[in-house]
Coordinates of C-alpha atoms and ligand atoms in Angstrom, one line a residue:
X70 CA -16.2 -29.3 3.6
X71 CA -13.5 -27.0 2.1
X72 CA -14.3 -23.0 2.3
X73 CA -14.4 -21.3 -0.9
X74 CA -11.6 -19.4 0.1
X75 CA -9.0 -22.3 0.5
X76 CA -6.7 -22.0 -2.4
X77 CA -5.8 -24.2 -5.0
X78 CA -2.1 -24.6 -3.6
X79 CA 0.0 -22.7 -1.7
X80 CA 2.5 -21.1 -4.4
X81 CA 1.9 -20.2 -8.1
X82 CA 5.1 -20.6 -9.8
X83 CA 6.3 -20.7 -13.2
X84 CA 2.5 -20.4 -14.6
X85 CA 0.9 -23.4 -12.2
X86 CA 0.1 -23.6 -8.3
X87 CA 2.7 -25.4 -6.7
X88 CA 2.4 -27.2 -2.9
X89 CA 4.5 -28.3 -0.9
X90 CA 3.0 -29.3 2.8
X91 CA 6.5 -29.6 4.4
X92 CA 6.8 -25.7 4.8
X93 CA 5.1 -24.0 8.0
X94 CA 1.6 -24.7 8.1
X95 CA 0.0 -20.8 8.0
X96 CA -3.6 -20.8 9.3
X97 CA -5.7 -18.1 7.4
X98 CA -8.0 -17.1 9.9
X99 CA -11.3 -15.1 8.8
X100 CA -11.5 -11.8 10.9
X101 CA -15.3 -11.4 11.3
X102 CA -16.1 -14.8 13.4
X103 CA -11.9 -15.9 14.4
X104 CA -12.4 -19.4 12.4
X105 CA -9.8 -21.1 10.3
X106 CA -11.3 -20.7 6.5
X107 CA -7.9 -21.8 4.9
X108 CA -4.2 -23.0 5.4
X109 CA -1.2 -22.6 2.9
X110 CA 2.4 -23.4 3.9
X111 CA 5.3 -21.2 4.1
X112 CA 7.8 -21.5 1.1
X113 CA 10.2 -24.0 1.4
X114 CA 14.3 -23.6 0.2
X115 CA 12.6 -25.6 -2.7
X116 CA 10.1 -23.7 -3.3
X117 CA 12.1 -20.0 -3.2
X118 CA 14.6 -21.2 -5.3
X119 CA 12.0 -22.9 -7.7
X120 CA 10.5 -18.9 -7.8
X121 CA 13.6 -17.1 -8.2
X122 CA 15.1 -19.4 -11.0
X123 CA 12.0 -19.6 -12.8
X124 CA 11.9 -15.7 -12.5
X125 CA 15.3 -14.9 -13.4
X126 CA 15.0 -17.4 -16.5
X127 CA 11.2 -15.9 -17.6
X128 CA 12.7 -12.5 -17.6
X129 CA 14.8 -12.3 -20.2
X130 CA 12.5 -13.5 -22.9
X131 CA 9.5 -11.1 -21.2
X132 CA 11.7 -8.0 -21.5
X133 CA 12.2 -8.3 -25.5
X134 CA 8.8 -8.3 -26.3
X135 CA 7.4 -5.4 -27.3
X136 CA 5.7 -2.9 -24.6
X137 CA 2.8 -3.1 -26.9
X138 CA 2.3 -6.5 -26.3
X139 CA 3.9 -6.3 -22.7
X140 CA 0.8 -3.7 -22.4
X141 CA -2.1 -6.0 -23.8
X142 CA -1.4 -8.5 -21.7
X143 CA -1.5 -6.2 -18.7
X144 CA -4.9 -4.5 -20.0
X145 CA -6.7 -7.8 -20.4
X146 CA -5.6 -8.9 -17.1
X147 CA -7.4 -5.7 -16.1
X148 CA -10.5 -6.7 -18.0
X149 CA -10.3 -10.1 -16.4
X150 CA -10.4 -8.2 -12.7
X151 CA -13.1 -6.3 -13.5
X152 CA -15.2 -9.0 -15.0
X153 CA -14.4 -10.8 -11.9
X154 CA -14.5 -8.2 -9.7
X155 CA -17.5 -9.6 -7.4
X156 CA -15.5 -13.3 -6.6
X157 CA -12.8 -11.3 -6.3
X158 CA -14.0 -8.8 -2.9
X159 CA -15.7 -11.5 -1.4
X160 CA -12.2 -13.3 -1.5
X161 CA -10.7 -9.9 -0.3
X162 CA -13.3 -9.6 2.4
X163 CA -12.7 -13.1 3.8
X164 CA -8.5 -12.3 3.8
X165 CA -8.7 -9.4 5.7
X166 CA -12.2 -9.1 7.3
X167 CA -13.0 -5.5 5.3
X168 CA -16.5 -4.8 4.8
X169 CA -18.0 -5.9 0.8
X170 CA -19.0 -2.4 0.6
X171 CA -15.3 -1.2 0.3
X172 CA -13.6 -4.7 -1.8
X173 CA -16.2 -3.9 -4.2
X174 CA -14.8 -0.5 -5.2
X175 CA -11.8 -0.1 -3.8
X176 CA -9.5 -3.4 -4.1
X177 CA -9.6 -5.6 -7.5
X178 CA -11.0 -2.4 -8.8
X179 CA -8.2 -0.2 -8.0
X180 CA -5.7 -3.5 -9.0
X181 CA -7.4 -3.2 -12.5
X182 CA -7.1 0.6 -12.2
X183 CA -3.2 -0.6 -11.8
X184 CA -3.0 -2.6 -14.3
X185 CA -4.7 -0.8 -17.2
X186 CA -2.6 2.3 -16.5
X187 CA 0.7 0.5 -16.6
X188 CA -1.0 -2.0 -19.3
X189 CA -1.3 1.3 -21.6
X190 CA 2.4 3.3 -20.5
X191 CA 4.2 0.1 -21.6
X192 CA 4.4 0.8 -25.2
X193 CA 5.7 4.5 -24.4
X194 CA 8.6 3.7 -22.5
X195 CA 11.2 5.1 -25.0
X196 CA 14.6 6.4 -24.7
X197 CA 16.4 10.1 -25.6
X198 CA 18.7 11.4 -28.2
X199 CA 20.9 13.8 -27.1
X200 CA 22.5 15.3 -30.3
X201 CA 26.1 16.1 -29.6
X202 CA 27.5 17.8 -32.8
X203 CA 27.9 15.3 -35.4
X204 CA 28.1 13.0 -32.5
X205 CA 24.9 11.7 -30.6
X206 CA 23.5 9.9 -27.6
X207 CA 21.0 8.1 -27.1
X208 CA 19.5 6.6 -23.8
X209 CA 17.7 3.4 -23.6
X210 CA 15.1 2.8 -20.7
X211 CA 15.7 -0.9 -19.6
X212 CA 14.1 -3.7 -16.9
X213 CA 16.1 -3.7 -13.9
X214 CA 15.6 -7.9 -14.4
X215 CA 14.2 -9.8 -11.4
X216 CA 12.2 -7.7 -8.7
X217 CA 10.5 -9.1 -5.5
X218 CA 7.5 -7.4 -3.9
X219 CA 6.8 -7.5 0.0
X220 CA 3.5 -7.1 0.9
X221 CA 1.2 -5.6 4.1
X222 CA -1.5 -7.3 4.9
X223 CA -4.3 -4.6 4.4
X224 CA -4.8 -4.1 0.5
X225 CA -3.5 -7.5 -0.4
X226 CA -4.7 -7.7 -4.1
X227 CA -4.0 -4.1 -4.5
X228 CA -0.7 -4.2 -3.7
X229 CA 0.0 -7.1 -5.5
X230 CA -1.3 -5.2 -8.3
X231 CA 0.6 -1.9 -7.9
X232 CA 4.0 -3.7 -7.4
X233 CA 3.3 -6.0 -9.8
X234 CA 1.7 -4.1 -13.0
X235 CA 4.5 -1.3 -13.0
X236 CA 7.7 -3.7 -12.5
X237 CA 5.9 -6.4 -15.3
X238 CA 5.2 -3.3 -18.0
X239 CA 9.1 -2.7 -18.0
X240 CA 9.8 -5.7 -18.5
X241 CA 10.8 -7.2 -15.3
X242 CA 9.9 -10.4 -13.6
X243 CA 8.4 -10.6 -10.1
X244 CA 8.3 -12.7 -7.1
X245 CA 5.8 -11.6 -5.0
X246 CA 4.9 -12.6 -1.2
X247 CA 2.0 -11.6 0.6
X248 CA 2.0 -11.1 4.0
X249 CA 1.1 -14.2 5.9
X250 CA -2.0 -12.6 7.3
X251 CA -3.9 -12.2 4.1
X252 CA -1.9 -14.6 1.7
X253 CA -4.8 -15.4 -0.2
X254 CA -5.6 -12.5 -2.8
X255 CA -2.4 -12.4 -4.6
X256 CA -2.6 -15.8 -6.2
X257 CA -5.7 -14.2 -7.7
X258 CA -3.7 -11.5 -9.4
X259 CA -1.0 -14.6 -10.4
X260 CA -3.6 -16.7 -12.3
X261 CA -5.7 -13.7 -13.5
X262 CA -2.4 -12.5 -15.1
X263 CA -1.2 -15.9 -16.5
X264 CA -5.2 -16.3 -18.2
X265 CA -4.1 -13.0 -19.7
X266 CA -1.6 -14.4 -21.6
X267 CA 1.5 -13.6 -19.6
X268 CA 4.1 -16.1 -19.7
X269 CA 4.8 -18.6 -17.1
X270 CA 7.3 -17.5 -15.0
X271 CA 6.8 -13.9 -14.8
X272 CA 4.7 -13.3 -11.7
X273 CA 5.3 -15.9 -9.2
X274 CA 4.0 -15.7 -5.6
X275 CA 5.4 -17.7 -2.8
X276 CA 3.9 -17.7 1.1
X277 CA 6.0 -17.3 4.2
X278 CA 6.7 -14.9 6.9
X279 CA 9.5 -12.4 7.8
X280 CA 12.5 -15.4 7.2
X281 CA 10.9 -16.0 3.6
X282 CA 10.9 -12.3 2.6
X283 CA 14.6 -11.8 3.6
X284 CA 15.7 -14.8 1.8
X285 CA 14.3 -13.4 -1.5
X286 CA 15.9 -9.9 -0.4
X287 CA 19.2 -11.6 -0.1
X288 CA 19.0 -13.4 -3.2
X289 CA 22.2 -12.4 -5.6
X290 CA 19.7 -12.7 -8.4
X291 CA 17.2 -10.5 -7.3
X292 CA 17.3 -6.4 -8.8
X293 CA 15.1 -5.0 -6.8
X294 CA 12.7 -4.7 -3.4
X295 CA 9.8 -2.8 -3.2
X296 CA 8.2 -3.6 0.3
X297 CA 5.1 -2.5 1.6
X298 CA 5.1 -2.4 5.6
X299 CA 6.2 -1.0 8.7
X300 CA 9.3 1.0 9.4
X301 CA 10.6 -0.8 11.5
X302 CA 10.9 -3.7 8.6
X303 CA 11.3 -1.2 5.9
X304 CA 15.1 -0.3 7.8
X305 CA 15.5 -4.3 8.0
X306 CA 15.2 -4.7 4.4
X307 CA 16.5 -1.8 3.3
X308 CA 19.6 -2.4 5.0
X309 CA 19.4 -6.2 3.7
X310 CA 19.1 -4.7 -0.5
X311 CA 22.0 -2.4 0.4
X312 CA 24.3 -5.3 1.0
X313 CA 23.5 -6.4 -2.7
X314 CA 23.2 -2.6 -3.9
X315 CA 19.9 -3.8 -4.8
X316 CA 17.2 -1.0 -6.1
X317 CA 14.2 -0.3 -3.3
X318 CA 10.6 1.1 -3.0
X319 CA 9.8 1.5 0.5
X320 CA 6.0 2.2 1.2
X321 CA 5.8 2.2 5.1
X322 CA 3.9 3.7 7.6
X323 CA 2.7 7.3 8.8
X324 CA 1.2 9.2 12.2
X325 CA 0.1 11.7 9.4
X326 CA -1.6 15.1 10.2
X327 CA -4.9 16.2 9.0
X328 CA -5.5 20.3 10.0
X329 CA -9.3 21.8 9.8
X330 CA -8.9 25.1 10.0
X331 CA -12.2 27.7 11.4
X332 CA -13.4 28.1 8.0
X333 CA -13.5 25.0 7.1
X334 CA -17.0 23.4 5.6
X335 CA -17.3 21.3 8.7
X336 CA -19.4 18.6 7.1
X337 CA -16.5 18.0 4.5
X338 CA -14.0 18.4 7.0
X339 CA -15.9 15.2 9.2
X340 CA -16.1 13.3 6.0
X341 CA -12.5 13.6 5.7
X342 CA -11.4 12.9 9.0
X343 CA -14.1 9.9 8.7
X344 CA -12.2 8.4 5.8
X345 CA -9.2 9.5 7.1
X346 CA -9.2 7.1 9.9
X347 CA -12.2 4.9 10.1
X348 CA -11.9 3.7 6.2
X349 CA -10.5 -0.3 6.3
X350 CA -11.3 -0.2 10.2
X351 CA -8.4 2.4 10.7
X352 CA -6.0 -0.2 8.9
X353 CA -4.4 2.1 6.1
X354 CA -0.7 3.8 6.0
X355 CA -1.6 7.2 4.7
X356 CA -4.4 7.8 7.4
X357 CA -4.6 11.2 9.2
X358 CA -4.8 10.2 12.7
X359 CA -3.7 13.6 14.3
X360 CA -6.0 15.5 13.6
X361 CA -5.2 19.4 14.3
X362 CA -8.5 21.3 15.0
X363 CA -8.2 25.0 15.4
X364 CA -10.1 26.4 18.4
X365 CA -13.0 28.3 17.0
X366 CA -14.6 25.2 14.9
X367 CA -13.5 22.3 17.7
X368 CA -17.0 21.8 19.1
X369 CA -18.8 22.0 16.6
X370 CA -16.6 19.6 14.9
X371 CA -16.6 17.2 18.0
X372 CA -20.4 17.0 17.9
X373 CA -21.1 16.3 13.9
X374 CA -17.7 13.3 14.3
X375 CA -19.3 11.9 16.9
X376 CA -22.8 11.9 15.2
X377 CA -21.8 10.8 12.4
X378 CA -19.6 7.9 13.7
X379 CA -22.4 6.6 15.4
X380 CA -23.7 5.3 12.1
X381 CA -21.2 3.3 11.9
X382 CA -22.5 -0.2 10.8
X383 CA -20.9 -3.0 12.4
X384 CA -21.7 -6.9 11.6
X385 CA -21.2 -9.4 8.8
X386 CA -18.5 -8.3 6.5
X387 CA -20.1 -9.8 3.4
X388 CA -23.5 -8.0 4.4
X389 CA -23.4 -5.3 1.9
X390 CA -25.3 -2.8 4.2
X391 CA -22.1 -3.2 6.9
X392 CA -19.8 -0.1 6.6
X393 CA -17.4 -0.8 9.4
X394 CA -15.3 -4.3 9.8
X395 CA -13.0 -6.1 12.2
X396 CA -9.2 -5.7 12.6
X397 CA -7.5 -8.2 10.5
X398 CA -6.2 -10.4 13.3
X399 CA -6.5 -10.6 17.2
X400 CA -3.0 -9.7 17.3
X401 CA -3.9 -6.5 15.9
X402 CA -7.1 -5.7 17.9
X403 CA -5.1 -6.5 20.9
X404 CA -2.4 -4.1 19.6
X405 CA -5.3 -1.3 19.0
X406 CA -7.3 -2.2 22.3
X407 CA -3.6 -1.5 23.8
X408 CA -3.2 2.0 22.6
X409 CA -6.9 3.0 23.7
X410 CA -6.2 2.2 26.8
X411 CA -2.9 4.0 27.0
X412 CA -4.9 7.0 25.8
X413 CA -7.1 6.8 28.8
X414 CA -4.4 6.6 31.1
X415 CA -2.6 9.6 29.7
X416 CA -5.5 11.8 29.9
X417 CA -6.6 12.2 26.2
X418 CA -10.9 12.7 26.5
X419 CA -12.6 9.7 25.1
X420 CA -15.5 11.1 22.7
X421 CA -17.0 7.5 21.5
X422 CA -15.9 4.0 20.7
X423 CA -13.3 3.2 22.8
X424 CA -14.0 -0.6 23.8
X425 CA -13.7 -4.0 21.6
X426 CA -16.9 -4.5 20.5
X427 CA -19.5 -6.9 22.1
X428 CA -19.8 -9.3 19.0
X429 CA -17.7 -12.3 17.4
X430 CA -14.6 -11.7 15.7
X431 CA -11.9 -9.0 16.1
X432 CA -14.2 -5.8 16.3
X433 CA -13.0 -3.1 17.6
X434 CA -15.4 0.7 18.2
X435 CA -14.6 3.8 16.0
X436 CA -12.8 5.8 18.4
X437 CA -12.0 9.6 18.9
X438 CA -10.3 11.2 21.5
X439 CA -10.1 14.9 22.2
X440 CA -7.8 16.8 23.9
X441 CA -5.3 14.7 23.0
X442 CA -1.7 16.5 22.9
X443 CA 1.9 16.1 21.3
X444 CA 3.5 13.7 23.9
X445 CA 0.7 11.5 23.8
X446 CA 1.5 8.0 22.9
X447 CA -1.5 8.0 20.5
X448 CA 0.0 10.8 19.4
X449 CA 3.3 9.6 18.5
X450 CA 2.6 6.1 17.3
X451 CA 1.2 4.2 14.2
X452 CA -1.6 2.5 15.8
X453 CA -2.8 0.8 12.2
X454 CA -6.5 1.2 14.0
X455 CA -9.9 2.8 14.2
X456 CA -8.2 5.7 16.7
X457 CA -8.5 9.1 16.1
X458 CA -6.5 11.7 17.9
X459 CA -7.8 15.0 18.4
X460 CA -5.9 17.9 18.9
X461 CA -6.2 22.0 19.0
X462 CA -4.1 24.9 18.0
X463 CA -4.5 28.0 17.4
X464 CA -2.1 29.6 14.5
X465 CA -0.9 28.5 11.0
X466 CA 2.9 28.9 11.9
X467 CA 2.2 26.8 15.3
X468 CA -0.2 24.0 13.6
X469 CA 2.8 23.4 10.9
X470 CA 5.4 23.1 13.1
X471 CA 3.6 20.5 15.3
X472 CA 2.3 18.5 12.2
X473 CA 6.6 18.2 11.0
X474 CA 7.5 17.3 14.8
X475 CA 7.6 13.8 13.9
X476 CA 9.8 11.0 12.4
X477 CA 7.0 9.9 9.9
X478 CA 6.2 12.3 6.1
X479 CA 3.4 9.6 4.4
X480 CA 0.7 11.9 3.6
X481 CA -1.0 15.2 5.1
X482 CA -4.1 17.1 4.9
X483 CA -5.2 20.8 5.3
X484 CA -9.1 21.7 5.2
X485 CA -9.2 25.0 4.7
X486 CA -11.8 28.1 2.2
X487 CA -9.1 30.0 1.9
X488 CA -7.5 28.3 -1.2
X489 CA -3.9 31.0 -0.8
X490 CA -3.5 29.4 3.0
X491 CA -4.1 25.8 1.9
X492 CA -1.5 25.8 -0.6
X493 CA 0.5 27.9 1.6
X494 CA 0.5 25.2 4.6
X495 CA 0.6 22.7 2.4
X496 CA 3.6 23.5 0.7
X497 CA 5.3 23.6 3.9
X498 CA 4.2 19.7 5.2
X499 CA 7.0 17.0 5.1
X500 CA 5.1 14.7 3.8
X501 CA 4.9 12.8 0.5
X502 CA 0.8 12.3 -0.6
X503 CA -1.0 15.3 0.5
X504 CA -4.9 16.8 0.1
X505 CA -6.7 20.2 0.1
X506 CA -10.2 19.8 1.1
X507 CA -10.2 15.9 1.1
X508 CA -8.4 12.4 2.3
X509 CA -6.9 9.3 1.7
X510 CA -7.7 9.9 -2.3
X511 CA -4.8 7.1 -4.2
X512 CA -6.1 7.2 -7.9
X513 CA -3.4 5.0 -9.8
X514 CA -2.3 8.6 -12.1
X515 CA -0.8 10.5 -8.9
X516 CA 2.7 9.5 -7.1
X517 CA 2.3 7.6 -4.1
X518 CA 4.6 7.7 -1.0
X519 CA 6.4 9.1 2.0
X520 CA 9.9 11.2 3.0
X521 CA 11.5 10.9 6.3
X522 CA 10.8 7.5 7.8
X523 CA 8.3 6.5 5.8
X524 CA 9.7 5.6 2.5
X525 CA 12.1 5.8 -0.3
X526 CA 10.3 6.0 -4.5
X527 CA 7.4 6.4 -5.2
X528 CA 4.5 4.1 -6.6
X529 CA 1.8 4.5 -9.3
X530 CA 2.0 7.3 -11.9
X531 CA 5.0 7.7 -14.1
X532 CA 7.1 7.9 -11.3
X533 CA 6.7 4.5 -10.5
X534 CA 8.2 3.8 -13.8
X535 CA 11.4 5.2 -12.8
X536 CA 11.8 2.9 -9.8
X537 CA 11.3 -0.7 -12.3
X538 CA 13.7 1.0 -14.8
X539 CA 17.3 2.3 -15.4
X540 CA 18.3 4.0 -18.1
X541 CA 21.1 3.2 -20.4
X542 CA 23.0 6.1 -22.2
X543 CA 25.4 5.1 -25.3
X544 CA 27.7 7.9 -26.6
X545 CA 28.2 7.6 -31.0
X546 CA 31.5 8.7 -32.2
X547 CA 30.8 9.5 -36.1
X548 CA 34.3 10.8 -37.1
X549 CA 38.0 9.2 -35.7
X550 CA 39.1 9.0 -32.2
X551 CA 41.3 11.2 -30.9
X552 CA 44.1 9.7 -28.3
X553 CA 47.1 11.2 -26.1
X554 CA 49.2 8.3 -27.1
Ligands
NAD661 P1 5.2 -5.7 8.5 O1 6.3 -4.7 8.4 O2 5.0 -6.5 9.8 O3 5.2 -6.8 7.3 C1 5.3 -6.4 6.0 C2 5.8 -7.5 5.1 O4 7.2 -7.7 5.4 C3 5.1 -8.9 5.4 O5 4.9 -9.6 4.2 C4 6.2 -9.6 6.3 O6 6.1 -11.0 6.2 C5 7.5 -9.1 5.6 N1 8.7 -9.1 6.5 C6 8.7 -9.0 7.8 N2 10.0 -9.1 8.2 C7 10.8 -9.2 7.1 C8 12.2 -9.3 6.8 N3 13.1 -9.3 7.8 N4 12.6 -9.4 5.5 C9 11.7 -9.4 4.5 N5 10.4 -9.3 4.7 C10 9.9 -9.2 6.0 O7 3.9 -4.9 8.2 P2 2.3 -5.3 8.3 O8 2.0 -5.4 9.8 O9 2.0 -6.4 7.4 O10 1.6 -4.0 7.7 C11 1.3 -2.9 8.4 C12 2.4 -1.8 8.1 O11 2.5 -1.5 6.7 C13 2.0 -0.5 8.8 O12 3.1 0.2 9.3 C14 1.5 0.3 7.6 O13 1.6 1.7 7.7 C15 2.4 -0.2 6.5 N6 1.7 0.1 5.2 C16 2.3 1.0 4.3 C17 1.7 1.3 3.1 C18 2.2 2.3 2.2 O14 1.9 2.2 1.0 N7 3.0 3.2 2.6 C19 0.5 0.6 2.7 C20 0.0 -0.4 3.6 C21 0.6 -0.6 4.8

């Protein structure tokens, strides 16, 4: 019998599911037990070209409508997630193995979040006038035209949703291709979106790996990239848009620091760190995974982590009660269980976890390790995992210095009573999504992003709307024009 998760077709394209079975055969395997669940097939020449014609053509119509009625469309999409939002985190929690008690709130929800924010900004999206004497100028806020999203394969609907909402409320078009590990969610957001009212064409997604993405990212036709992913990627691609001076987002990942200072509350402090690297099984960009503890609070903070990581609830995904899933694939436990055991070998003090756990599926224990210090490979490394690095200082000036010594500015966090020091330290962090007194917070009205190697733009907020537009400026002579010759 066919599992519910099996989609209609691979593709949605031009309004409809599309399949063609002479791509690559992709096998979606469902994290909690390792069994197949679904296949789709990697996009064909056919089928990319089918997606960015049908894109490019849909575009121009899309981007004379009104962003009032751009706008609607996006908000009842919204509605449509919410209503759905059940159907729709089970279908999360069978693409990437995360718990029901997180898709619930966290992924169509914050997709919806996405789309009613961007659903409401469209009709605001105005121009200037500059008054120039009797002369004026005026600027005109455009679409870019065609943009492609890239996605990672931990928050699949939500990044479908966050590329997707910002680039379709300034009139754009988009192509959009998951990452082969979770391919299933986005077609969701396609048909949800196309129910909406939004005309065929505008929102295509098309399956594939790596050689998929880059053909869309060579594509003459295509505007713009906004990739979510790793670094090492995010220079492929970037370098690949360059070539065709295309427009990027870059949303990759982070080693970022999260400092608990000796007056911290240390319960809030452990709650943060706890979201900060055990939320998603470990599997999230922004997380905090070197975390700075300052001398005087260490043990105490050691004991409560450990505590309170041991309630950790481990098991069925779809079991409501579990709060702690697998990795998304045995590729990347075997990539996590490779770290821990680096961190062994280089001497880092294993606290808890620390061992795949004894279960089906690709489980792998909350881990924290103290004494873990700069050189460290877990130290140095995105491990995409449930591993927390744990490290002491002892000074402000020291503890900021150490959290900057890296190639990698996602996000950072300071925990801190003393509200003139937080602001202080964190005004000093090279990093792009930071928190005082909390973690890992991404409402849809804030920025989102990194500096240094771990991104270029910025998603959600307003500033996101600068990255799916460009702005137009037209000078109005009112009197003659005066020439040399
Ligand atoms: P990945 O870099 O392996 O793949 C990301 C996407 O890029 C996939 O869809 C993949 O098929 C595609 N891709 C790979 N090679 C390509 C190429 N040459 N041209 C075009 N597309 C190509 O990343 P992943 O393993 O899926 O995700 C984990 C990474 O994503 C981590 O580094 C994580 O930190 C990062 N991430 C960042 C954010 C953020 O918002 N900053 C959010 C989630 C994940």
């Amino acid at each position: 019998m066919t599992h519910p998760a099996q989609p209609k077709a691979s593709h949605f394209i031009n309004g409809e599911y599309v399949e063609d079975t002479s791509g690559t055969p992709i096998p979606v395997i469902y994290a909690a037990t390792g069994e197949q669940i679904a296949t789709v097939y990697a996009a064909t020449p056919a089928i990319v070209e089918q997606a960015l014609s049908t894109a490019k053509e849909a575009q121009k119509a899309w981007a004379k409508m009104t962003g009032t009625e751009r706008g609607r469309i996006l908000r009842r999409a919204a509605d449509i997630m919410r209503e759905r939002n059940h159907e729709l985190s089970v279908l999360e929690t069978y693409d990437t193995g995360k718990p029901l008690q997180e898709t619930l709130v966290a992924d169509a929800t914050s997709g919806a979040d996405a789309l009613e924010y961007f659903g409401g900004l469209a009709g605001s999206l105005t121009g200037e006038h500059i008054p120039m004497g009797e002369d004026w100028v005026y600027t005109v806020r455009e679409a870019l035209g065609l943009c492609v999203g890239i996605g990672a394969w931990n928050y699949p609907t939500q990044i479908a949703c966050w590329k997707g909402a910002p680039a379709l409320a300034c009139g754009n078009s988009m192509v959009f291709k998951p990452s082969e590990t979770t391919p299933l969610c986005a077609l969701k957001v396609a048909e949800i979106l196309h129910e909406a009212g939004a005309p065929a064409g505008i929102y295509n997604v098309i399956q594939g790996m790596g050689e998929v993405g880059g053909a869309l990212v060579t594509d003459p036709r295509v505007d713009k990239v906004s990739l979510t992913g790793s670094v090492p990627t995010g220079k492929k691609v970037y370098a690949a848009a360059a070539e065709g001076m295309k427009h990027v987002t870059m949303e990759l990942g982070g080693k970022s620091p999260l400092i608990i200072f000796d007056d911290a509350d240390v319960e809030n402090a452990v709650g943060g760190a706890i979201n900060g690297n055990f939320y998603s099984s470990g599997q999230v960009c922004s997380n905090g995974t070197r975390v700075f503890v300052q001398k005087g609070i260490k043990e105490k903070f050691l004991a409560r982590l450990a505590e309170r990581t041991g309630a950790a609830v481990l098991g069925d995904p779809q079991d409501e009660a579990t709060s702690f899933g697998p990795m998304v694939s045995e590729n990347q436990m075997n990539i996590v269980l490779g770290y821990i055991e680096k961190g062994k070998e280089e001497g880092a003090r294993l606290v808890c976890g620390g061992n795949r756990a004894d279960m089906p599926g690709f489980f792998v224990e909350p881990t924290v390790f103290a004494d873990v210090t700069d050189g460290m490979t877990i130290a140095r490394e995105e491990i995409f995992g449930p591993v927390m690095s744990v490290l002491d200082f002892d000074t402000e000036e020291e503890v900021i210095a150490r959290a900057n010594d890296t190639e990698f500015g996602l996000s950072a966090g300071v925990f801190t009573n003393d509200f003139s020091r937080a602001h202080r330290v964190i005004g000093q962090l090279e990093a792009g999504s930071c928190f005082i007194n909390s973690y890992n917070d991404a409402p849809v009205e804030a920025p989102f992003g990194g500096v240094k190697a771990s991104g270029v733009g910025r998603e959600n907020s307003k500033e996101a709307i600068k990255h799916f537009s460009q702005v137009k400026s037209v000078y109005v002579r009112m009197g003659d024009v005066e020439a040399a010759f």
